[in-house]
PDB file of C-alpha atoms in Angstrom:
ATOM      1  CA  MET A   1      65.421 119.225 180.729  1.00 51.00           C
ATOM      2  CA  SER A   2      66.507 115.648 181.062  1.00 52.00           C
ATOM      3  CA  THR A   3      68.503 113.801 178.373  1.00 54.00           C
ATOM      4  CA  PRO A   4      66.939 110.532 177.211  1.00 54.00           C
ATOM      5  CA  LEU A   5      68.940 107.559 178.216  1.00 53.00           C
ATOM      6  CA  GLU A   6      70.253 105.175 175.523  1.00 54.00           C
ATOM      7  CA  PRO A   7      68.955 101.668 175.836  1.00 57.00           C
ATOM      8  CA  THR A   8      71.354  99.379 177.555  1.00 57.00           C
ATOM      9  CA  PRO A   9      72.432  96.603 175.169  1.00 56.00           C
ATOM     10  CA  THR A  10      71.375  93.187 176.222  1.00 57.00           C
ATOM     11  CA  PRO A  11      73.243  89.923 175.568  1.00 57.00           C
ATOM     12  CA  GLU A  12      70.514  88.910 173.128  1.00 58.00           C
ATOM     13  CA  SER A  13      70.935  92.038 170.910  1.00 59.00           C
ATOM     14  CA  GLY A  14      74.725  91.614 170.822  1.00 58.00           C
ATOM     15  CA  LYS A  15      74.334  88.068 169.563  1.00 59.00           C
ATOM     16  CA  GLU A  16      71.982  89.251 166.804  1.00 63.00           C
ATOM     17  CA  ILE A  17      74.480  91.902 165.595  1.00 62.00           C
ATOM     18  CA  ALA A  18      77.322  89.385 165.555  1.00 62.00           C
ATOM     19  CA  ALA A  19      75.170  86.915 163.618  1.00 63.00           C
ATOM     20  CA  ASP A  20      74.291  89.564 161.010  1.00 65.00           C
ATOM     21  CA  ARG A  21      77.971  90.448 160.529  1.00 69.00           C
ATOM     22  CA  THR A  22      78.909  86.810 160.145  1.00 70.00           C
ATOM     23  CA  ALA A  23      76.185  86.283 157.529  1.00 67.00           C
ATOM     24  CA  SER A  24      77.289  89.382 155.558  1.00 71.00           C
ATOM     25  CA  SER A  25      80.917  88.255 155.564  1.00 74.00           C
ATOM     26  CA  ALA A  26      79.920  84.804 154.401  1.00 72.00           C
ATOM     27  CA  MET A  27      77.944  86.281 151.496  1.00 76.00           C
ATOM     28  CA  VAL A  28      80.887  88.481 150.420  1.00 73.00           C
ATOM     29  CA  TRP A  29      83.314  85.573 150.520  1.00 80.00           C
ATOM     30  CA  ALA A  30      80.852  83.412 148.563  1.00 78.00           C
ATOM     31  CA  ILE A  31      80.642  85.841 145.596  1.00 83.00           C
ATOM     32  CA  GLY A  32      84.100  84.963 144.250  1.00 81.00           C
ATOM     33  CA  PRO A  33      83.647  81.168 144.274  1.00 83.00           C
ATOM     34  CA  ALA A  34      80.157  81.612 142.806  1.00 85.00           C
ATOM     35  CA  PHE A  35      81.481  83.594 139.809  1.00 86.00           C
ATOM     36  CA  LEU A  36      84.286  81.076 139.392  1.00 87.00           C
ATOM     37  CA  GLY A  37      81.789  78.241 139.378  1.00 86.00           C
ATOM     38  CA  VAL A  38      79.641  80.007 136.747  1.00 86.00           C
ATOM     39  CA  ALA A  39      82.705  80.566 134.558  1.00 86.00           C
ATOM     40  CA  VAL A  40      83.692  76.906 134.796  1.00 86.00           C
ATOM     41  CA  TRP A  41      80.143  75.873 133.966  1.00 85.00           C
ATOM     42  CA  LEU A  42      80.035  78.162 130.908  1.00 82.00           C
ATOM     43  CA  MET A  43      83.352  76.809 129.655  1.00 79.00           C
ATOM     44  CA  GLY A  44      82.205  73.239 130.090  1.00 78.00           C
ATOM     45  CA  SER A  45      78.783  73.728 128.513  1.00 75.00           C
ATOM     46  CA  THR A  46      79.988  75.617 125.391  1.00 68.00           C
ATOM     47  CA  PRO A  47      79.894  73.295 122.338  1.00 68.00           C
ATOM     48  CA  GLY A  48      83.294  72.599 120.888  1.00 64.00           C
ATOM     49  CA  THR A  49      84.187  73.765 117.380  1.00 62.00           C
ATOM     50  CA  GLN A  50      87.133  73.680 115.029  1.00 64.00           C
ATOM     51  CA  ILE A  51      88.266  77.090 113.769  1.00 62.00           C
ATOM     52  CA  PRO A  52      90.376  76.867 110.604  1.00 60.00           C
ATOM     53  CA  THR A  53      93.912  78.176 110.883  1.00 65.00           C
ATOM     54  CA  THR A  54      95.019  78.170 107.281  1.00 67.00           C
ATOM     55  CA  LYS A  55      98.491  79.292 106.346  1.00 73.00           C
ATOM     56  CA  PRO A  56      98.444  82.898 105.093  1.00 72.00           C
ATOM     57  CA  ALA A  57      99.157  83.351 101.409  1.00 76.00           C
ATOM     58  CA  THR A  58     102.517  84.837 100.458  1.00 80.00           C
ATOM     59  CA  ILE A  59     102.311  87.561  97.822  1.00 82.00           C
ATOM     60  CA  ALA A  60     105.427  88.653  95.956  1.00 82.00           C
ATOM     61  CA  SER A  61     106.014  92.402  95.878  1.00 82.00           C
ATOM     62  CA  ALA A  62     106.400  92.203  92.093  1.00 80.00           C
ATOM     63  CA  ASP A  63     102.737  91.145  91.859  1.00 79.00           C
ATOM     64  CA  ILE A  64     101.533  94.390  93.450  1.00 81.00           C
ATOM     65  CA  THR A  65     101.164  97.513  91.328  1.00 77.00           C
ATOM     66  CA  PRO A  66     101.160 100.513  93.700  1.00 81.00           C
ATOM     67  CA  GLY A  67     101.122 103.100  90.917  1.00 84.00           C
ATOM     68  CA  PRO A  68      99.444 103.496  87.528  1.00 87.00           C
ATOM     69  CA  MET A  69      98.865 100.362  85.475  1.00 86.00           C
ATOM     70  CA  ARG A  70     100.084 102.059  82.300  1.00 87.00           C
ATOM     71  CA  ARG A  71     102.050 105.154  81.263  1.00 86.00           C
ATOM     72  CA  PRO A  72      99.926 107.246  78.884  1.00 85.00           C
ATOM     73  CA  LEU A  73     101.100 110.046  76.631  1.00 79.00           C
ATOM     74  CA  SER A  74     101.650 113.342  78.425  1.00 76.00           C
ATOM     75  CA  ASP A  75     100.741 116.840  77.245  1.00 74.00           C
ATOM     76  CA  ALA A  76     103.918 116.954  75.153  1.00 73.00           C
ATOM     77  CA  ALA A  77     102.822 113.808  73.310  1.00 78.00           C
ATOM     78  CA  ARG A  78     105.686 112.009  71.629  1.00 80.00           C
ATOM     79  CA  ALA A  79     105.663 108.640  69.910  1.00 78.00           C
ATOM     80  CA  ASN A  80     108.545 106.310  69.167  1.00 76.00           C
ATOM     81  CA  VAL A  81     108.977 105.745  65.439  1.00 75.00           C
ATOM     82  CA  ASN A  82     111.831 103.484  64.418  1.00 77.00           C
ATOM     83  CA  GLY A  83     113.427 103.961  67.810  1.00 78.00           C
ATOM     84  CA  THR A  84     113.283 107.770  67.775  1.00 81.00           C
ATOM     85  CA  ALA A  85     110.829 109.975  69.710  1.00 83.00           C
ATOM     86  CA  HIS A  86     108.827 112.397  67.583  1.00 84.00           C
ATOM     87  CA  ALA A  87     105.930 114.734  68.221  1.00 87.00           C
ATOM     88  CA  CYS A  88     102.749 113.425  66.629  1.00 87.00           C
ATOM     89  CA  SER A  89     102.461 116.435  64.345  1.00 86.00           C
ATOM     90  CA  GLU A  90     105.948 115.913  62.890  1.00 86.00           C
ATOM     91  CA  CYS A  91     104.727 112.968  60.847  1.00 85.00           C
ATOM     92  CA  HIS A  92     101.010 113.634  60.536  1.00 85.00           C
ATOM     93  CA  LYS A  93     101.534 117.058  58.944  1.00 83.00           C
ATOM     94  CA  LEU A  94     103.067 115.298  55.941  1.00 84.00           C
ATOM     95  CA  PHE A  95      99.826 113.647  54.823  1.00 79.00           C
ATOM     96  CA  THR A  96      96.084 114.161  54.955  1.00 76.00           C
ATOM     97  CA  PRO A  97      94.201 111.781  57.265  1.00 72.00           C
ATOM     98  CA  SER A  98      91.593 109.510  55.752  1.00 70.00           C
ATOM     99  CA  GLN A  99      88.010 110.635  56.412  1.00 66.00           C
ATOM    100  CA  GLY A 100      86.436 107.379  55.257  1.00 59.00           C
ATOM    101  CA  GLU A 101      86.408 103.864  56.633  1.00 61.00           C
ATOM    102  CA  LYS A 102      89.227 102.191  58.495  1.00 66.00           C
ATOM    103  CA  HIS A 103      92.260 101.021  56.615  1.00 71.00           C
ATOM    104  CA  ALA A 104      95.410  99.121  57.458  1.00 74.00           C
ATOM    105  CA  LEU A 105      97.875 101.130  59.553  1.00 75.00           C
ATOM    106  CA  LEU A 106     101.338 101.811  58.246  1.00 76.00           C
ATOM    107  CA  GLN A 107     102.521 102.959  61.678  1.00 76.00           C
ATOM    108  CA  HIS A 108     101.246 102.319  65.203  1.00 81.00           C
ATOM    109  CA  LYS A 109     100.554  98.725  64.223  1.00 82.00           C
ATOM    110  CA  GLU A 110     100.481  97.759  67.909  1.00 84.00           C
ATOM    111  CA  ILE A 111      97.212  99.674  68.332  1.00 86.00           C
ATOM    112  CA  GLU A 112      94.056  97.552  68.283  1.00 86.00           C
ATOM    113  CA  LEU A 113      90.988  99.750  68.115  1.00 87.00           C
ATOM    114  CA  LYS A 114      88.213  98.100  70.141  1.00 90.00           C
ATOM    115  CA  HIS A 115      86.303 100.930  71.756  1.00 91.00           C
ATOM    116  CA  GLY A 116      82.662 100.487  70.893  1.00 87.00           C
ATOM    117  CA  MET A 117      81.458 102.984  68.282  1.00 85.00           C
ATOM    118  CA  ASN A 118      84.808 104.808  68.275  1.00 83.00           C
ATOM    119  CA  ALA A 119      85.945 103.135  65.096  1.00 81.00           C
ATOM    120  CA  ARG A 120      87.877 106.154  63.759  1.00 85.00           C
ATOM    121  CA  CYS A 121      90.985 107.885  65.081  1.00 87.00           C
ATOM    122  CA  LEU A 122      89.418 111.319  64.433  1.00 89.00           C
ATOM    123  CA  ASN A 123      86.634 110.641  66.932  1.00 90.00           C
ATOM    124  CA  CYS A 124      89.144 111.665  69.600  1.00 92.00           C
ATOM    125  CA  HIS A 125      92.256 112.991  67.791  1.00 91.00           C
ATOM    126  CA  ASP A 126      92.150 116.341  66.039  1.00 91.00           C
ATOM    127  CA  GLY A 127      92.747 115.971  62.316  1.00 87.00           C
ATOM    128  CA  ALA A 128      94.582 119.281  61.903  1.00 88.00           C
ATOM    129  CA  ASN A 129      96.706 119.150  65.059  1.00 90.00           C
ATOM    130  CA  ARG A 130      97.603 115.617  66.089  1.00 88.00           C
ATOM    131  CA  ASP A 131      99.276 116.921  69.250  1.00 90.00           C
ATOM    132  CA  MET A 132      95.783 117.658  70.607  1.00 92.00           C
ATOM    133  CA  LEU A 133      92.557 115.816  71.291  1.00 94.00           C
ATOM    134  CA  VAL A 134      89.186 117.182  70.189  1.00 94.00           C
ATOM    135  CA  LEU A 135      85.807 117.257  71.900  1.00 95.00           C
ATOM    136  CA  HIS A 136      82.475 116.794  70.138  1.00 93.00           C
ATOM    137  CA  ASP A 137      81.974 120.561  69.873  1.00 94.00           C
ATOM    138  CA  GLY A 138      85.392 121.072  68.276  1.00 94.00           C
ATOM    139  CA  THR A 139      87.171 122.264  71.434  1.00 95.00           C
ATOM    140  CA  LEU A 140      90.805 121.170  71.559  1.00 95.00           C
ATOM    141  CA  VAL A 141      92.145 119.615  74.766  1.00 94.00           C
ATOM    142  CA  THR A 142      95.576 118.298  75.672  1.00 92.00           C
ATOM    143  CA  PHE A 143      96.437 114.660  76.320  1.00 91.00           C
ATOM    144  CA  GLY A 144      96.563 115.533  80.018  1.00 90.00           C
ATOM    145  CA  GLN A 145      92.834 116.359  79.867  1.00 93.00           C
ATOM    146  CA  THR A 146      91.814 112.881  78.750  1.00 93.00           C
ATOM    147  CA  PRO A 147      89.119 112.481  81.491  1.00 94.00           C
ATOM    148  CA  ARG A 148      87.319 115.500  80.034  1.00 95.00           C
ATOM    149  CA  LEU A 149      87.278 113.753  76.652  1.00 95.00           C
ATOM    150  CA  CYS A 150      86.078 110.457  78.147  1.00 95.00           C
ATOM    151  CA  SER A 151      83.282 112.194  80.086  1.00 95.00           C
ATOM    152  CA  GLN A 152      81.434 112.967  76.857  1.00 94.00           C
ATOM    153  CA  CYS A 153      80.365 109.314  76.500  1.00 93.00           C
ATOM    154  CA  HIS A 154      80.994 107.929  79.988  1.00 94.00           C
ATOM    155  CA  GLY A 155      79.177 110.561  82.070  1.00 93.00           C
ATOM    156  CA  THR A 156      78.060 108.370  84.980  1.00 94.00           C
ATOM    157  CA  VAL A 157      81.481 106.735  85.314  1.00 95.00           C
ATOM    158  CA  TYR A 158      83.114 110.176  85.139  1.00 95.00           C
ATOM    159  CA  ARG A 159      80.963 111.429  88.033  1.00 95.00           C
ATOM    160  CA  ASP A 160      81.904 108.348  90.054  1.00 94.00           C
ATOM    161  CA  TRP A 161      85.558 109.024  89.236  1.00 93.00           C
ATOM    162  CA  GLN A 162      85.246 112.631  90.432  1.00 90.00           C
ATOM    163  CA  ARG A 163      83.830 111.457  93.767  1.00 88.00           C
ATOM    164  CA  GLY A 164      86.390 108.693  94.285  1.00 87.00           C
ATOM    165  CA  MET A 165      83.994 105.798  93.667  1.00 89.00           C
ATOM    166  CA  HIS A 166      85.661 104.723  90.425  1.00 93.00           C
ATOM    167  CA  GLY A 167      89.346 104.531  89.673  1.00 91.00           C
ATOM    168  CA  LYS A 168      92.399 104.647  91.882  1.00 90.00           C
ATOM    169  CA  THR A 169      93.272 107.235  94.522  1.00 89.00           C
ATOM    170  CA  MET A 170      96.875 107.672  95.625  1.00 88.00           C
ATOM    171  CA  GLY A 171      98.719 109.812  98.137  1.00 88.00           C
ATOM    172  CA  SER A 172      95.927 110.503 100.636  1.00 87.00           C
ATOM    173  CA  TRP A 173      92.202 110.002 101.190  1.00 82.00           C
ATOM    174  CA  ASP A 174      91.953 113.559 102.560  1.00 85.00           C
ATOM    175  CA  VAL A 175      91.117 115.891  99.681  1.00 82.00           C
ATOM    176  CA  ARG A 176      92.259 118.863 101.793  1.00 87.00           C
ATOM    177  CA  SER A 177      95.763 117.502 102.336  1.00 88.00           C
ATOM    178  CA  GLY A 178      97.002 118.490  98.895  1.00 86.00           C
ATOM    179  CA  ASN A 179      98.617 115.050  98.520  1.00 90.00           C
ATOM    180  CA  GLN A 180      95.726 113.287  96.843  1.00 88.00           C
ATOM    181  CA  LYS A 181      96.140 112.146  93.250  1.00 89.00           C
ATOM    182  CA  ARG A 182      93.346 110.642  91.197  1.00 89.00           C
ATOM    183  CA  LEU A 183      94.680 108.521  88.369  1.00 92.00           C
ATOM    184  CA  ALA A 184      93.284 109.541  84.999  1.00 93.00           C
ATOM    185  CA  CYS A 185      91.224 107.204  82.811  1.00 94.00           C
ATOM    186  CA  ASN A 186      94.106 106.357  80.483  1.00 93.00           C
ATOM    187  CA  GLU A 187      96.422 105.561  83.392  1.00 93.00           C
ATOM    188  CA  CYS A 188      94.382 102.401  83.955  1.00 92.00           C
ATOM    189  CA  HIS A 189      92.572 101.837  80.639  1.00 94.00           C
ATOM    190  CA  ASP A 190      94.046 101.680  77.164  1.00 93.00           C
ATOM    191  CA  PRO A 191      91.952 104.348  75.373  1.00 93.00           C
ATOM    192  CA  HIS A 192      92.025 102.350  72.126  1.00 93.00           C
ATOM    193  CA  SER A 193      90.910  99.098  73.797  1.00 93.00           C
ATOM    194  CA  PRO A 194      89.710  99.936  77.327  1.00 93.00           C
ATOM    195  CA  LYS A 195      88.473  96.470  78.304  1.00 91.00           C
ATOM    196  CA  TYR A 196      90.858  94.732  80.694  1.00 87.00           C
ATOM    197  CA  LEU A 197      92.543  91.532  79.629  1.00 84.00           C
ATOM    198  CA  PRO A 198      92.167  88.533  81.992  1.00 85.00           C
ATOM    199  CA  GLN A 199      94.340  89.003  85.052  1.00 80.00           C
ATOM    200  CA  ARG A 200      95.593  86.700  87.764  1.00 80.00           C
ATOM    201  CA  LEU A 201      93.743  87.595  90.945  1.00 80.00           C
ATOM    202  CA  LEU A 202      95.756  87.803  94.150  1.00 81.00           C
ATOM    203  CA  PRO A 203      94.486  85.887  97.208  1.00 79.00           C
ATOM    204  CA  GLY A 204      91.812  87.749  99.115  1.00 73.00           C
ATOM    205  CA  PRO A 205      91.688  88.296 102.887  1.00 69.00           C
ATOM    206  CA  ASN A 206      90.928  85.185 104.934  1.00 66.00           C
ATOM    207  CA  THR A 207      90.658  85.901 108.644  1.00 62.00           C
ATOM    208  CA  LEU A 208      88.878  84.067 111.459  1.00 59.00           C
ATOM    209  CA  ARG A 209      86.335  86.868 111.593  1.00 56.00           C
ATOM    210  CA  MET A 210      85.488  86.440 107.901  1.00 55.00           C
ATOM    211  CA  GLY A 211      85.824  82.675 107.712  1.00 53.00           C
ATOM    212  CA  GLU A 212      85.769  80.677 104.518  1.00 55.00           C
ATOM    213  CA  GLN A 213      84.162  82.788 101.790  1.00 54.00           C
ATOM    214  CA  ASP A 214      82.452  79.957  99.915  1.00 56.00           C
ATOM    215  CA  HIS A 215      78.822  80.273 101.081  1.00 54.00           C
ATOM    216  CA  ALA A 216      77.116  78.579  98.137  1.00 54.00           C
ATOM    217  CA  ASP A 217      75.687  75.700 100.208  1.00 57.00           C
ATOM    218  CA  GLU A 218      74.808  77.641 103.362  1.00 54.00           C
ATOM    219  CA  PRO A 219      71.521  79.190 104.430  1.00 56.00           C
ATOM    220  CA  GLU A 220      71.391  82.978 104.418  1.00 53.00           C
ATOM    221  CA  GLU A 221      71.389  83.336 108.216  1.00 52.00           C
ATOM    222  CA  ARG A 222      74.798  81.628 108.490  1.00 50.00           C
ATOM    223  CA  HIS A 223      76.614  84.392 106.592  1.00 51.00           C
ATOM    224  CA  THR A 224      76.987  86.543 109.706  1.00 53.00           C
ATOM    225  CA  PRO A 225      80.673  86.880 110.711  1.00 51.00           C
ATOM    226  CA  LEU A 226      81.679  84.829 113.779  1.00 52.00           C
ATOM    227  CA  ARG A 227      78.297  83.070 113.907  1.00 54.00           C
ATOM    228  CA  ARG A 228      79.642  80.673 111.307  1.00 51.00           C
ATOM    229  CA  TRP A 229      82.016  79.141 113.854  1.00 51.00           C
ATOM    230  CA  SER A 230      79.629  79.250 116.823  1.00 54.00           C
ATOM    231  CA  GLN A 231      78.055  75.850 116.122  1.00 54.00           C
ATOM    232  CA  PRO A 232      79.387  72.394 117.034  1.00 55.00           C
ATOM    233  CA  ALA A 233      81.918  70.892 114.659  1.00 51.00           C
ATOM    234  CA  SER A 234      79.459  68.141 113.745  1.00 56.00           C
ATOM    235  CA  GLU A 235      77.110  70.768 112.316  1.00 54.00           C
ATOM    236  CA  HIS A 236      79.824  72.743 110.572  1.00 50.00           C
ATOM    237  CA  PRO A 237      82.559  70.609 108.983  1.00 51.00           C
ATOM    238  CA  LEU A 238      85.769  72.326 107.970  1.00 50.00           C
ATOM    239  CA  PRO A 239      86.091  73.213 104.273  1.00 49.00           C
ATOM    240  CA  LYS A 240      88.318  71.086 102.124  1.00 53.00           C
ATOM    241  CA  GLU A 241      91.738  72.343 101.185  1.00 51.00           C
ATOM    242  CA  LYS A 242      91.720  74.003  97.788  1.00 50.00           C
ATOM    243  CA  ASP A 243      94.012  72.844  95.027  1.00 52.00           C
ATOM    244  CA  PRO A 244      96.674  75.503  94.238  1.00 47.00           C
ATOM    245  CA  ALA A 245      96.051  74.778  90.570  1.00 49.00           C
ATOM    246  CA  ASP A 246      92.677  76.499  90.963  1.00 48.00           C
ATOM    247  CA  HIS A 247      94.541  79.803  91.214  1.00 44.00           C
ATOM    248  CA  ALA A 248      96.652  79.297  88.106  1.00 45.00           C
ATOM    249  CA  ASP A 249      97.299  82.343  85.940  1.00 45.00           C
ATOM    250  CA  PRO A 250      95.045  82.142  82.856  1.00 42.00           C
ATOM    251  CA  LEU A 251      97.587  84.256  80.966  1.00 43.00           C
ATOM    252  CA  GLY A 252     100.592  82.160  81.931  1.00 43.00           C
ATOM    253  CA  ASP A 253     103.714  84.308  81.725  1.00 44.00           C
ATOM    254  CA  LYS A 254     102.134  87.039  79.630  1.00 42.00           C
ATOM    255  CA  GLU A 255     102.390  90.607  80.833  1.00 42.00           C
ATOM    256  CA  ARG A 256      99.377  91.787  82.822  1.00 40.00           C
ATOM    257  CA  THR A 257      98.688  95.141  81.209  1.00 41.00           C
ATOM    258  CA  PRO A 258      95.258  96.424  80.264  1.00 39.00           C
TER     259      PRO A 258
END
């Protein structure tokens, strides 16, 4: 059986192979300059814009409250009377509380009762044992169980507080870590007057991704982060510098406690 003979290359076929290799090499070497040219074209055709680089606000550590906003009474409730700490029952056992309308206080004159329909002390404090709080059904609870007392009227807020949507969480976001602490209602709110007083707001975040937060005069589609600065400077002028007096403390030097 005879073996087929390979075709003998001719000068013409060798020239064709060499030409193909030369063309392939030229295409490979042309890819780099082509990409470079596209990059230069993109850089030159992109409309110019001015991105604001405002100086970051400096916040004093004294202006930050990392813990509770107020120190409420603990389970062993004690009040200062004439500079001396006493249990509530030590004084209140000496007289019978008034069951009628409000009257001028002889003690605790710093208390201002502004809590909606809770116009009487005995709505929350037990009349017989002033060291305890009382629920609507007569159940006595300690001062450390204040959220349970508040939940009777503020049910939806209490559920939000249980799930971490309302209030302040400290220690850890992981409920399984054992380090999480949910501040109680009266650690942020004064139970006698729970509405916050006006407070001086600290500067908010202002990054290039967020941009200037004043969108009052912009169409809705321009609120997308980063898109705000993607237009030519002529179409998007820089915001004017704000006067520092706009951030003045409405309370002046008064203490910022709820």
